Amino acid sequence: MEYRITKVQNSAADCFVCGVENESGLKARFYELEDGSLGALVTFQPIHQSYPGRVHGGAITALLDEAIGRAVQIPEPDSWGVTGDLEIKFKQPVPYGVPLRLHCRLIQNKRLLFSGEGRLYLPDGTLAAVATARYRKLALSQIAEFSPDGRDWSPHPREDDPETLDLPPWA
């Protein structure tokens, strides 16, 4: 299903998952979609390897954790979450060096807590991993020591940011 991108989410310069300047990072790109869900694009590199030719499960877990946690910022742009628990199911081996797509949505959003689901897809649309997680909402000042403006937290737009994402429909 083709989803129109409504916004490029912010990235931090040095974050392992989204950091545009972190040489060891995933450099994932996160997008808010027209239906209120979150999409992402990522291409893992050999530095993220576990077994030869395969991405380490910890890198996949970090990606899904961050993506689900970001989904709350679509309805609540100033909300930040800290992971309470995360369950992940690995369905297929994940190769590096190929573009992968991720789709996340909120399951529940309350005053202090939220939960969500994230799915990582291989280039052919095969489900590679699925995660569910719960988060506690906290003020940014309780989570991090940075200003949410400028280098530490901005969209970092790129010329190759797409206008739409093609993602399998939620089953």
Coordinates of C-alpha atoms in Angstrom, one line a residue:
M1 CA 0.0 0.0 0.0
E2 CA 1.3 3.4 -0.9
Y3 CA 1.4 5.9 2.0
R4 CA 2.0 9.7 1.5
I5 CA 4.7 11.1 3.7
T6 CA 3.5 14.2 5.6
K7 CA 6.6 15.0 7.6
V8 CA 10.3 14.0 8.0
Q9 CA 10.9 13.4 11.7
N10 CA 13.8 14.9 13.4
S11 CA 17.1 13.1 13.9
A12 CA 19.9 13.6 16.4
A13 CA 23.5 14.1 15.1
D14 CA 25.0 11.3 17.2
C15 CA 22.2 8.8 17.9
F16 CA 23.0 5.2 17.1
V17 CA 19.7 4.6 15.3
C18 CA 19.0 8.0 13.6
G19 CA 22.3 9.9 13.9
V20 CA 23.4 11.4 10.6
E21 CA 26.9 11.9 11.9
N22 CA 27.4 8.6 13.8
E23 CA 29.8 6.6 11.6
S24 CA 28.8 3.3 13.3
G25 CA 25.1 4.1 13.4
L26 CA 22.1 2.9 11.4
K27 CA 21.2 6.3 9.9
A28 CA 17.6 5.4 9.8
R29 CA 15.1 7.9 8.3
F30 CA 11.7 8.3 10.0
Y31 CA 8.6 9.6 8.3
E32 CA 5.2 10.5 9.5
L33 CA 2.5 9.0 7.2
E34 CA -0.9 10.3 6.1
D35 CA -2.8 7.6 8.2
G36 CA -1.0 8.6 11.4
S37 CA 1.4 5.8 11.4
L38 CA 5.2 6.0 11.2
G39 CA 7.4 4.6 8.4
A40 CA 11.2 4.3 8.2
L41 CA 13.9 3.4 5.7
V42 CA 17.2 1.9 6.7
T43 CA 20.1 0.0 5.1
F44 CA 22.2 -1.9 7.6
Q45 CA 26.0 -2.0 6.9
P46 CA 28.6 -4.7 7.5
I47 CA 29.5 -3.0 10.8
H48 CA 26.1 -4.2 12.0
Q49 CA 26.8 -7.8 11.2
S50 CA 26.2 -10.8 13.4
Y51 CA 26.7 -14.0 11.4
P52 CA 28.3 -13.4 8.0
G53 CA 25.9 -11.6 5.8
R54 CA 23.3 -11.2 8.6
V55 CA 22.4 -8.2 10.7
H56 CA 22.8 -8.5 14.5
G57 CA 19.6 -8.9 16.3
G58 CA 20.6 -6.2 18.8
A59 CA 20.7 -3.7 15.9
I60 CA 17.3 -4.8 14.7
T61 CA 15.9 -4.5 18.2
A62 CA 17.4 -1.0 18.7
L63 CA 15.8 0.1 15.4
L64 CA 12.3 -1.3 16.3
D65 CA 12.5 0.2 19.8
E66 CA 13.3 3.7 18.6
A67 CA 10.7 3.5 15.8
I68 CA 7.8 2.4 18.0
G69 CA 8.9 5.0 20.6
R70 CA 8.8 7.7 17.9
A71 CA 5.2 6.9 16.9
V72 CA 3.8 8.8 19.8
Q73 CA 5.3 12.0 18.4
I74 CA 2.8 12.0 15.6
P75 CA -0.2 12.8 17.7
E76 CA 1.9 14.4 20.5
P77 CA 5.0 16.2 19.0
D78 CA 6.3 17.1 22.4
S79 CA 6.0 13.7 24.0
W80 CA 9.0 11.5 24.6
G81 CA 9.1 7.9 25.8
V82 CA 11.3 5.6 27.8
T83 CA 11.0 1.9 27.1
G84 CA 9.3 -0.1 29.8
D85 CA 9.3 -3.4 28.0
L86 CA 9.9 -4.7 24.4
E87 CA 9.0 -8.0 22.8
I88 CA 10.5 -8.9 19.5
K89 CA 10.0 -11.9 17.2
F90 CA 12.5 -12.5 14.4
K91 CA 10.8 -14.1 11.4
Q92 CA 13.5 -14.1 8.7
P93 CA 17.3 -13.5 8.6
V94 CA 18.0 -9.8 7.8
P95 CA 20.8 -9.1 5.3
Y96 CA 22.8 -5.9 5.3
G97 CA 23.5 -3.7 2.3
V98 CA 19.8 -3.7 1.1
P99 CA 17.1 -1.1 1.7
L100 CA 14.6 -2.2 4.3
R101 CA 11.3 -0.6 5.3
L102 CA 9.7 -0.3 8.7
H103 CA 6.1 0.4 9.7
C104 CA 4.9 1.4 13.2
R105 CA 1.7 2.3 14.8
L106 CA 0.4 3.2 18.3
I107 CA -1.8 0.5 19.9
Q108 CA -2.7 2.5 23.0
N109 CA -2.0 6.1 24.1
K110 CA -2.8 7.2 27.6
R111 CA -1.8 10.2 29.7
L112 CA 1.5 8.7 31.1
L113 CA 1.9 5.5 29.0
F114 CA 1.7 4.4 25.4
S115 CA 2.3 1.2 23.5
G116 CA 2.9 0.3 19.9
E117 CA 3.8 -2.2 17.3
G118 CA 6.6 -2.2 14.7
R119 CA 7.3 -4.3 11.7
L120 CA 10.5 -4.6 9.7
Y121 CA 10.2 -5.7 6.0
L122 CA 12.7 -7.1 3.6
P123 CA 12.9 -5.6 0.1
D124 CA 10.4 -8.1 -1.3
G125 CA 7.8 -7.3 1.4
T126 CA 8.5 -10.3 3.6
L127 CA 8.1 -9.7 7.3
A128 CA 11.5 -10.0 8.9
A129 CA 10.8 -8.9 12.5
V130 CA 7.8 -7.7 14.5
A131 CA 7.9 -6.0 17.9
T132 CA 5.5 -4.7 20.5
A133 CA 6.6 -2.3 23.3
R134 CA 5.3 -0.2 26.1
Y135 CA 6.7 3.2 27.1
R136 CA 6.5 5.7 29.8
K137 CA 6.1 9.4 28.8
L138 CA 8.6 11.7 30.4
A139 CA 9.6 15.3 29.8
L140 CA 12.7 15.8 27.6
S141 CA 14.5 17.3 30.6
Q142 CA 14.2 14.0 32.4
I143 CA 15.5 12.0 29.5
A144 CA 18.4 13.8 27.9
E145 CA 20.8 16.7 28.3
F146 CA 20.4 18.6 25.0
S147 CA 18.4 21.3 23.4
P148 CA 15.7 20.0 21.0
D149 CA 16.7 22.7 18.6
G150 CA 19.5 22.7 16.0
R151 CA 22.2 20.0 15.5
D152 CA 21.0 17.8 18.3
W153 CA 17.4 17.5 17.1
S154 CA 16.3 18.6 13.6
P155 CA 14.9 17.1 10.4
H156 CA 18.3 16.9 8.5
P157 CA 16.4 16.8 5.1
R158 CA 18.0 14.9 2.3
E159 CA 17.4 15.2 -1.5
D160 CA 16.6 11.5 -1.6
D161 CA 13.8 11.6 1.0
P162 CA 10.8 10.0 -0.8
E163 CA 7.3 11.5 -1.1
T164 CA 5.6 8.2 -0.4
L165 CA 6.4 4.8 1.2
D166 CA 5.2 1.5 -0.2
L167 CA 4.4 -0.7 2.8
P168 CA 2.4 -3.9 3.2
P169 CA -1.0 -3.3 4.7
W170 CA -1.6 -4.1 8.4
A171 CA -3.0 -7.7 8.6

